[in-house]
mmCIF file of C-alpha atoms in Angstrom:
data_model
loop_
_atom_site.group_PDB
_atom_site.id
_atom_site.type_symbol
_atom_site.label_atom_id
_atom_site.label_comp_id
_atom_site.label_asym_id
_atom_site.label_seq_id
_atom_site.Cartn_x
_atom_site.Cartn_y
_atom_site.Cartn_z
ATOM 1 C CA MET E 1 28.952 -33.949 -6.996
ATOM 2 C CA THR E 2 26.162 -32.136 -5.515
ATOM 3 C CA ALA E 3 23.951 -29.671 -7.337
ATOM 4 C CA GLU E 4 23.292 -26.464 -5.784
ATOM 5 C CA ILE E 5 19.843 -25.036 -6.387
ATOM 6 C CA CYS E 6 19.410 -21.298 -6.171
ATOM 7 C CA VAL E 7 15.929 -20.050 -5.196
ATOM 8 C CA LEU E 8 15.056 -16.783 -6.423
ATOM 9 C CA ARG E 9 12.551 -14.746 -4.508
ATOM 10 C CA LEU E 10 10.728 -12.000 -6.413
ATOM 11 C CA TRP E 11 10.443 -8.732 -3.963
ATOM 12 C CA GLU E 12 8.406 -5.861 -5.091
ATOM 13 C CA ARG E 13 9.387 -2.438 -3.725
ATOM 14 C CA VAL E 14 5.912 -0.680 -2.977
ATOM 15 C CA ARG E 15 6.229 3.029 -4.084
ATOM 16 C CA GLN E 16 3.998 5.429 -2.412
ATOM 17 C CA ASP E 17 3.088 9.075 -2.313
ATOM 18 C CA ALA E 18 2.173 10.145 0.981
ATOM 19 C CA GLY E 19 0.402 13.439 -0.285
ATOM 20 C CA PRO E 20 -3.006 11.975 -0.764
ATOM 21 C CA VAL E 21 -3.310 10.401 2.637
ATOM 22 C CA GLN E 22 -1.654 13.526 4.391
ATOM 23 C CA ALA E 23 -4.346 15.675 2.391
ATOM 24 C CA MET E 24 -7.222 13.279 3.753
ATOM 25 C CA TYR E 25 -6.126 13.809 7.130
ATOM 26 C CA GLN E 26 -5.769 17.465 6.989
ATOM 27 C CA ASP E 27 -9.182 17.898 5.179
ATOM 28 C CA MET E 28 -11.150 15.357 7.084
ATOM 29 C CA GLY E 29 -9.481 14.819 10.426
ATOM 30 C CA THR E 30 -8.233 11.617 12.038
ATOM 31 C CA GLY E 31 -11.340 9.880 12.512
ATOM 32 C CA ALA E 32 -12.968 10.247 9.077
ATOM 33 C CA ALA E 33 -9.727 9.796 7.251
ATOM 34 C CA ASP E 34 -8.971 6.496 9.055
ATOM 35 C CA GLN E 35 -12.491 5.423 8.078
ATOM 36 C CA VAL E 36 -12.181 6.365 4.104
ATOM 37 C CA ILE E 37 -8.641 4.603 4.316
ATOM 38 C CA ALA E 38 -9.948 1.503 5.821
ATOM 39 C CA ARG E 39 -12.562 1.347 3.517
ATOM 40 C CA VAL E 40 -10.636 1.903 0.263
ATOM 41 C CA LEU E 41 -8.148 -0.478 1.493
ATOM 42 C CA GLY E 42 -10.707 -3.222 2.044
ATOM 43 C CA GLU E 43 -12.398 -2.584 -1.412
ATOM 44 C CA LEU E 44 -8.857 -3.018 -2.826
ATOM 45 C CA ALA E 45 -8.450 -6.191 -1.170
ATOM 46 C CA LEU E 46 -11.887 -7.636 -1.953
ATOM 47 C CA THR E 47 -11.522 -6.453 -5.809
ATOM 48 C CA THR E 48 -8.185 -8.050 -5.972
ATOM 49 C CA ALA E 49 -9.563 -11.189 -4.437
ATOM 50 C CA HIS E 50 -12.435 -11.211 -6.942
ATOM 51 C CA MET E 51 -10.236 -10.530 -9.903
ATOM 52 C CA ALA E 52 -7.761 -13.166 -9.067
ATOM 53 C CA ALA E 53 -10.839 -15.763 -8.803
ATOM 54 C CA ARG E 54 -12.065 -14.348 -12.525
ATOM 55 C CA VAL E 55 -8.187 -14.912 -13.684
ATOM 56 C CA VAL E 56 -8.204 -18.477 -12.408
ATOM 57 C CA ALA E 57 -11.440 -19.124 -14.103
ATOM 58 C CA HIS E 58 -10.347 -17.556 -17.415
ATOM 59 C CA ASP E 59 -13.443 -15.316 -17.010
ATOM 60 C CA LEU E 60 -11.823 -12.118 -18.312
ATOM 61 C CA GLY E 61 -15.094 -10.307 -19.259
ATOM 62 C CA ASP E 62 -15.238 -7.339 -16.895
ATOM 63 C CA LEU E 63 -11.545 -7.608 -15.921
ATOM 64 C CA ALA E 64 -10.496 -4.113 -17.575
ATOM 65 C CA ARG E 65 -13.241 -2.423 -15.774
ATOM 66 C CA GLN E 66 -12.317 -3.861 -12.372
ATOM 67 C CA LEU E 67 -8.571 -3.134 -12.926
ATOM 68 C CA ARG E 68 -9.542 0.309 -13.944
ATOM 69 C CA ARG E 69 -11.223 0.645 -10.471
ATOM 70 C CA VAL E 70 -8.550 -0.770 -8.679
ATOM 71 C CA GLU E 71 -6.157 1.803 -10.306
ATOM 72 C CA ARG E 72 -8.370 4.783 -9.148
ATOM 73 C CA MET E 73 -8.562 3.389 -5.728
ATOM 74 C CA ALA E 74 -4.832 2.973 -5.386
ATOM 75 C CA GLU E 75 -4.261 6.400 -6.877
ATOM 76 C CA GLN E 76 -6.788 7.947 -4.439
ATOM 77 C CA LEU E 77 -4.174 6.443 -1.462
ATOM 78 C CA GLY E 78 -1.082 7.561 -3.356
ATOM 79 C CA LEU E 79 -0.335 3.548 -3.981
ATOM 80 C CA VAL E 80 1.967 4.524 -6.941
ATOM 81 C CA SER E 81 3.064 0.849 -7.697
ATOM 82 C CA PHE E 82 -0.378 -0.800 -7.297
ATOM 83 C CA ALA E 83 -1.827 1.901 -9.540
ATOM 84 C CA SER E 84 0.835 1.693 -12.172
ATOM 85 C CA VAL E 85 0.881 -2.092 -12.375
ATOM 86 C CA ALA E 86 -2.854 -2.204 -12.543
ATOM 87 C CA GLY E 87 -2.897 0.060 -15.571
ATOM 88 C CA ASP E 88 -0.102 -1.942 -17.250
ATOM 89 C CA ALA E 89 -2.148 -5.142 -16.689
ATOM 90 C CA ARG E 90 -5.346 -3.281 -18.091
ATOM 91 C CA GLN E 91 -3.180 -2.176 -21.220
ATOM 92 C CA MET E 92 -1.776 -5.630 -21.875
ATOM 93 C CA LEU E 93 -5.277 -7.062 -21.416
ATOM 94 C CA ALA E 94 -6.677 -4.629 -24.135
ATOM 95 C CA ARG E 95 -3.768 -5.548 -26.646
ATOM 96 C CA GLY E 96 -4.580 -9.063 -26.109
ATOM 97 C CA ASP E 97 -0.952 -9.924 -25.239
ATOM 98 C CA ALA E 98 -1.619 -13.027 -23.158
ATOM 99 C CA THR E 99 1.932 -13.645 -22.071
ATOM 100 C CA ALA E 100 2.627 -9.967 -21.089
ATOM 101 C CA PHE E 101 -0.625 -10.068 -19.027
ATOM 102 C CA ALA E 102 0.354 -13.218 -17.217
ATOM 103 C CA ALA E 103 3.721 -11.618 -16.121
ATOM 104 C CA ILE E 104 2.114 -8.483 -15.351
ATOM 105 C CA TRP E 105 -0.811 -10.159 -13.384
ATOM 106 C CA ALA E 106 1.837 -11.962 -11.240
ATOM 107 C CA ARG E 107 3.567 -8.809 -10.542
ATOM 108 C CA LEU E 108 0.262 -7.042 -9.696
ATOM 109 C CA LEU E 109 -0.610 -9.958 -6.978
ATOM 110 C CA ARG E 110 3.095 -9.380 -5.610
ATOM 111 C CA VAL E 111 2.622 -5.625 -5.377
ATOM 112 C CA ALA E 112 -1.060 -6.382 -4.022
ATOM 113 C CA GLU E 113 0.237 -8.518 -1.238
ATOM 114 C CA ARG E 114 2.833 -6.225 -0.155
ATOM 115 C CA THR E 115 0.485 -3.363 -0.342
ATOM 116 C CA LEU E 116 -2.519 -4.719 1.286
ATOM 117 C CA ALA E 117 -0.418 -6.646 4.192
ATOM 118 C CA PRO E 118 -2.034 -6.336 7.793
ATOM 119 C CA ASP E 119 1.439 -4.753 8.693
ATOM 120 C CA HIS E 120 1.761 -2.133 6.027
ATOM 121 C CA ASP E 121 1.642 1.346 7.077
ATOM 122 C CA LEU E 122 0.512 3.814 4.467
ATOM 123 C CA MET E 123 2.792 6.523 5.981
ATOM 124 C CA ASP E 124 5.878 4.432 6.231
ATOM 125 C CA GLN E 125 7.101 4.354 2.529
ATOM 126 C CA SER E 126 6.549 7.426 0.846
ATOM 127 C CA VAL E 127 8.368 8.563 -2.365
#
């Protein structure tokens, strides 16, 4: 008798609102909007990596502030899923619910990975 192992792969659908990015292009023009978007995406990636290192080290001192920063940057680019999950993580951290925070933190990392992937196009998956 052979045992079958089923591997479950978690996949997060990344929800986006193209409106903020479209507005940037209309208001700033292509060059300036490209620069702002690249800067914000870079800051999101760096901040997320910084937060991940802090979580691994169990140093949660300013994590709520960093999560709020990520939430605002994600909202600026219409990254609905990223902003929402960052807000959820911040709420669970404030409640002191370690189990819920751990689950939402794992989800935030999955959403961040899909959102910040080099081949991800902000204009590709609008809601």
